[in-house]
């Protein structure tokens, strides 16, 4: 019998959907804070934050994926934040509406993504996992940006 491969995902909400990223790509999760806007940045770059003397570019996946952002209420401000990802050796933050939890997933539970899922291109999606109340969409953090975009984001640091 083959050994089951299992991995962990950090799950979070963007709009109405539940997403997950491999825990090995997550550096940390931090509370919402003021983001300094960068002139002439790509449309999906919210700006930069200073996290313990480190400059981290912040990406708005709502804009990147054309997802309706959750209305900013006090609850959203308390539950929202940034997930700091390690992408190709650089720290990049993504804005999330609500952090959920860490879940363990068996590789055989991961299915191919449907062609078009909530307006997100399938190139960003590693797979989907059926949940009790819908689907968990696994993002491939290494495909969120092409090499040119990644270079431009890294230069902001």
mmCIF file of C-alpha atoms in Angstrom:
data_model
loop_
_atom_site.group_PDB
_atom_site.id
_atom_site.type_symbol
_atom_site.label_atom_id
_atom_site.label_comp_id
_atom_site.label_asym_id
_atom_site.label_seq_id
_atom_site.Cartn_x
_atom_site.Cartn_y
_atom_site.Cartn_z
ATOM 1 C CA UNK A 1 0.000 0.000 0.000
ATOM 2 C CA UNK A 2 1.413 3.396 -1.004
ATOM 3 C CA UNK A 3 2.016 5.952 1.703
ATOM 4 C CA UNK A 4 -0.565 8.740 1.742
ATOM 5 C CA UNK A 5 0.842 12.158 1.058
ATOM 6 C CA UNK A 6 -0.676 14.802 3.219
ATOM 7 C CA UNK A 7 0.054 18.509 3.453
ATOM 8 C CA UNK A 8 -1.270 21.484 5.366
ATOM 9 C CA UNK A 9 -2.995 24.568 4.031
ATOM 10 C CA UNK A 10 -3.537 27.932 5.679
ATOM 11 C CA UNK A 11 -7.149 28.764 4.762
ATOM 12 C CA UNK A 12 -8.704 32.208 4.408
ATOM 13 C CA UNK A 13 -11.641 34.035 2.858
ATOM 14 C CA UNK A 14 -11.514 36.395 -0.097
ATOM 15 C CA UNK A 15 -15.026 37.649 -0.686
ATOM 16 C CA UNK A 16 -17.389 34.676 -0.464
ATOM 17 C CA UNK A 17 -14.843 31.979 -1.366
ATOM 18 C CA UNK A 18 -12.549 29.892 0.831
ATOM 19 C CA UNK A 19 -8.927 29.695 -0.336
ATOM 20 C CA UNK A 20 -5.865 27.892 0.888
ATOM 21 C CA UNK A 21 -2.113 28.213 0.420
ATOM 22 C CA UNK A 22 0.505 25.632 1.298
ATOM 23 C CA UNK A 23 1.722 26.261 4.841
ATOM 24 C CA UNK A 24 5.316 25.833 3.597
ATOM 25 C CA UNK A 25 4.889 29.048 1.556
ATOM 26 C CA UNK A 26 3.544 31.067 4.519
ATOM 27 C CA UNK A 27 6.039 33.115 6.518
ATOM 28 C CA UNK A 28 3.493 34.602 8.935
ATOM 29 C CA UNK A 29 0.044 36.123 9.319
ATOM 30 C CA UNK A 30 -0.217 39.717 10.548
ATOM 31 C CA UNK A 31 -3.061 42.069 11.452
ATOM 32 C CA UNK A 32 -4.249 44.755 9.079
ATOM 33 C CA UNK A 33 -2.135 47.884 9.209
ATOM 34 C CA UNK A 34 -1.657 51.011 7.158
ATOM 35 C CA UNK A 35 -0.275 50.371 3.716
ATOM 36 C CA UNK A 36 1.850 53.067 2.094
ATOM 37 C CA UNK A 37 0.782 53.581 -1.516
ATOM 38 C CA UNK A 38 3.485 53.376 -4.179
ATOM 39 C CA UNK A 39 3.042 55.640 -7.242
ATOM 40 C CA UNK A 40 3.004 53.881 -10.647
ATOM 41 C CA UNK A 41 2.653 50.433 -9.058
ATOM 42 C CA UNK A 42 0.700 47.726 -10.920
ATOM 43 C CA UNK A 43 -3.065 47.941 -10.293
ATOM 44 C CA UNK A 44 -3.095 44.926 -7.946
ATOM 45 C CA UNK A 45 -0.284 46.242 -5.691
ATOM 46 C CA UNK A 46 -1.829 47.990 -2.712
ATOM 47 C CA UNK A 47 1.525 49.387 -1.528
ATOM 48 C CA UNK A 48 4.128 48.469 1.078
ATOM 49 C CA UNK A 49 4.259 47.917 4.824
ATOM 50 C CA UNK A 50 7.169 48.117 7.215
ATOM 51 C CA UNK A 51 7.190 44.905 9.236
ATOM 52 C CA UNK A 52 9.929 44.855 11.856
ATOM 53 C CA UNK A 53 12.195 47.033 9.657
ATOM 54 C CA UNK A 54 11.517 44.920 6.580
ATOM 55 C CA UNK A 55 9.714 46.466 3.592
ATOM 56 C CA UNK A 56 7.052 44.081 2.271
ATOM 57 C CA UNK A 57 4.968 44.697 -0.869
ATOM 58 C CA UNK A 58 1.233 44.107 -0.329
ATOM 59 C CA UNK A 59 -0.877 42.573 -3.089
ATOM 60 C CA UNK A 60 -4.645 42.915 -3.271
ATOM 61 C CA UNK A 61 -5.897 39.577 -4.602
ATOM 62 C CA UNK A 62 -9.406 41.078 -4.862
ATOM 63 C CA UNK A 63 -8.075 43.305 -7.648
ATOM 64 C CA UNK A 64 -5.845 40.589 -9.101
ATOM 65 C CA UNK A 65 -8.725 38.086 -9.322
ATOM 66 C CA UNK A 66 -11.488 40.684 -9.877
ATOM 67 C CA UNK A 67 -13.310 39.596 -6.708
ATOM 68 C CA UNK A 68 -15.735 41.893 -4.918
ATOM 69 C CA UNK A 69 -14.047 42.994 -1.692
ATOM 70 C CA UNK A 70 -15.936 42.463 1.552
ATOM 71 C CA UNK A 71 -17.467 45.644 2.929
ATOM 72 C CA UNK A 72 -15.173 47.026 5.617
ATOM 73 C CA UNK A 73 -16.942 46.542 8.938
ATOM 74 C CA UNK A 74 -15.439 46.373 12.397
ATOM 75 C CA UNK A 75 -15.585 42.550 12.257
ATOM 76 C CA UNK A 76 -13.718 42.475 8.953
ATOM 77 C CA UNK A 77 -11.078 44.816 10.391
ATOM 78 C CA UNK A 78 -10.649 42.415 13.347
ATOM 79 C CA UNK A 79 -10.601 39.216 11.259
ATOM 80 C CA UNK A 80 -8.762 40.509 8.185
ATOM 81 C CA UNK A 81 -5.057 40.884 7.736
ATOM 82 C CA UNK A 82 -2.100 39.969 5.585
ATOM 83 C CA UNK A 83 -0.580 36.592 4.887
ATOM 84 C CA UNK A 84 3.132 37.062 4.302
ATOM 85 C CA UNK A 85 4.221 34.566 1.654
ATOM 86 C CA UNK A 86 7.687 33.482 0.653
ATOM 87 C CA UNK A 87 7.618 33.566 -3.156
ATOM 88 C CA UNK A 88 10.858 32.771 -4.974
ATOM 89 C CA UNK A 89 12.873 33.906 -1.947
ATOM 90 C CA UNK A 90 11.033 37.227 -1.490
ATOM 91 C CA UNK A 91 8.422 38.139 1.096
ATOM 92 C CA UNK A 92 5.159 39.344 -0.417
ATOM 93 C CA UNK A 93 1.978 40.046 1.550
ATOM 94 C CA UNK A 94 -1.544 39.308 0.344
ATOM 95 C CA UNK A 95 -4.625 40.990 1.788
ATOM 96 C CA UNK A 96 -7.231 38.579 3.141
ATOM 97 C CA UNK A 97 -10.757 39.223 4.400
ATOM 98 C CA UNK A 98 -10.684 36.618 7.143
ATOM 99 C CA UNK A 99 -8.172 34.022 8.245
ATOM 100 C CA UNK A 100 -9.774 30.637 8.898
ATOM 101 C CA UNK A 101 -7.549 27.811 10.120
ATOM 102 C CA UNK A 102 -4.858 25.350 9.146
ATOM 103 C CA UNK A 103 -6.247 22.180 7.564
ATOM 104 C CA UNK A 104 -4.622 18.899 6.602
ATOM 105 C CA UNK A 105 -5.406 17.664 3.108
ATOM 106 C CA UNK A 106 -4.618 14.309 1.525
ATOM 107 C CA UNK A 107 -3.316 14.633 -2.032
ATOM 108 C CA UNK A 108 -6.018 12.273 -3.358
ATOM 109 C CA UNK A 109 -8.690 14.740 -2.103
ATOM 110 C CA UNK A 110 -7.385 17.431 -4.464
ATOM 111 C CA UNK A 111 -9.354 17.634 -7.716
ATOM 112 C CA UNK A 112 -8.696 19.490 -10.969
ATOM 113 C CA UNK A 113 -10.212 23.001 -10.886
ATOM 114 C CA UNK A 114 -13.213 23.712 -13.106
ATOM 115 C CA UNK A 115 -12.319 25.834 -16.182
ATOM 116 C CA UNK A 116 -13.615 29.082 -14.710
ATOM 117 C CA UNK A 117 -13.988 29.412 -10.969
ATOM 118 C CA UNK A 118 -15.387 32.686 -9.622
ATOM 119 C CA UNK A 119 -13.624 34.676 -12.315
ATOM 120 C CA UNK A 120 -10.175 33.453 -11.285
ATOM 121 C CA UNK A 121 -8.038 32.058 -14.041
ATOM 122 C CA UNK A 122 -7.172 28.396 -13.540
ATOM 123 C CA UNK A 123 -3.469 29.226 -13.946
ATOM 124 C CA UNK A 124 -3.477 30.454 -10.323
ATOM 125 C CA UNK A 125 -5.226 27.369 -8.956
ATOM 126 C CA UNK A 126 -3.446 24.217 -7.830
ATOM 127 C CA UNK A 127 -6.698 22.333 -7.280
ATOM 128 C CA UNK A 128 -9.936 22.258 -5.322
ATOM 129 C CA UNK A 129 -10.905 20.243 -2.273
ATOM 130 C CA UNK A 130 -14.552 19.440 -1.545
ATOM 131 C CA UNK A 131 -15.600 20.778 1.852
ATOM 132 C CA UNK A 132 -18.817 20.324 3.840
ATOM 133 C CA UNK A 133 -20.083 23.737 2.699
ATOM 134 C CA UNK A 134 -18.613 24.051 -0.781
ATOM 135 C CA UNK A 135 -15.045 24.057 -2.046
ATOM 136 C CA UNK A 136 -11.632 25.034 -0.799
ATOM 137 C CA UNK A 137 -9.649 26.585 -3.644
ATOM 138 C CA UNK A 138 -5.920 25.869 -3.410
ATOM 139 C CA UNK A 139 -3.825 28.722 -4.784
ATOM 140 C CA UNK A 140 -0.453 28.061 -6.355
ATOM 141 C CA UNK A 141 1.591 30.923 -4.879
ATOM 142 C CA UNK A 142 4.393 30.367 -7.383
ATOM 143 C CA UNK A 143 2.059 31.082 -10.299
ATOM 144 C CA UNK A 144 0.377 34.202 -8.878
ATOM 145 C CA UNK A 145 2.847 36.386 -10.761
ATOM 146 C CA UNK A 146 4.866 35.873 -13.905
ATOM 147 C CA UNK A 147 8.624 36.543 -13.798
ATOM 148 C CA UNK A 148 8.266 40.133 -15.056
ATOM 149 C CA UNK A 149 5.552 40.993 -12.506
ATOM 150 C CA UNK A 150 7.524 39.359 -9.689
ATOM 151 C CA UNK A 151 10.615 41.386 -10.614
ATOM 152 C CA UNK A 152 8.602 44.624 -10.532
ATOM 153 C CA UNK A 153 7.123 43.738 -7.119
ATOM 154 C CA UNK A 154 10.523 42.780 -5.672
ATOM 155 C CA UNK A 155 11.993 46.102 -6.866
ATOM 156 C CA UNK A 156 9.525 47.889 -4.559
ATOM 157 C CA UNK A 157 11.366 46.498 -1.557
#
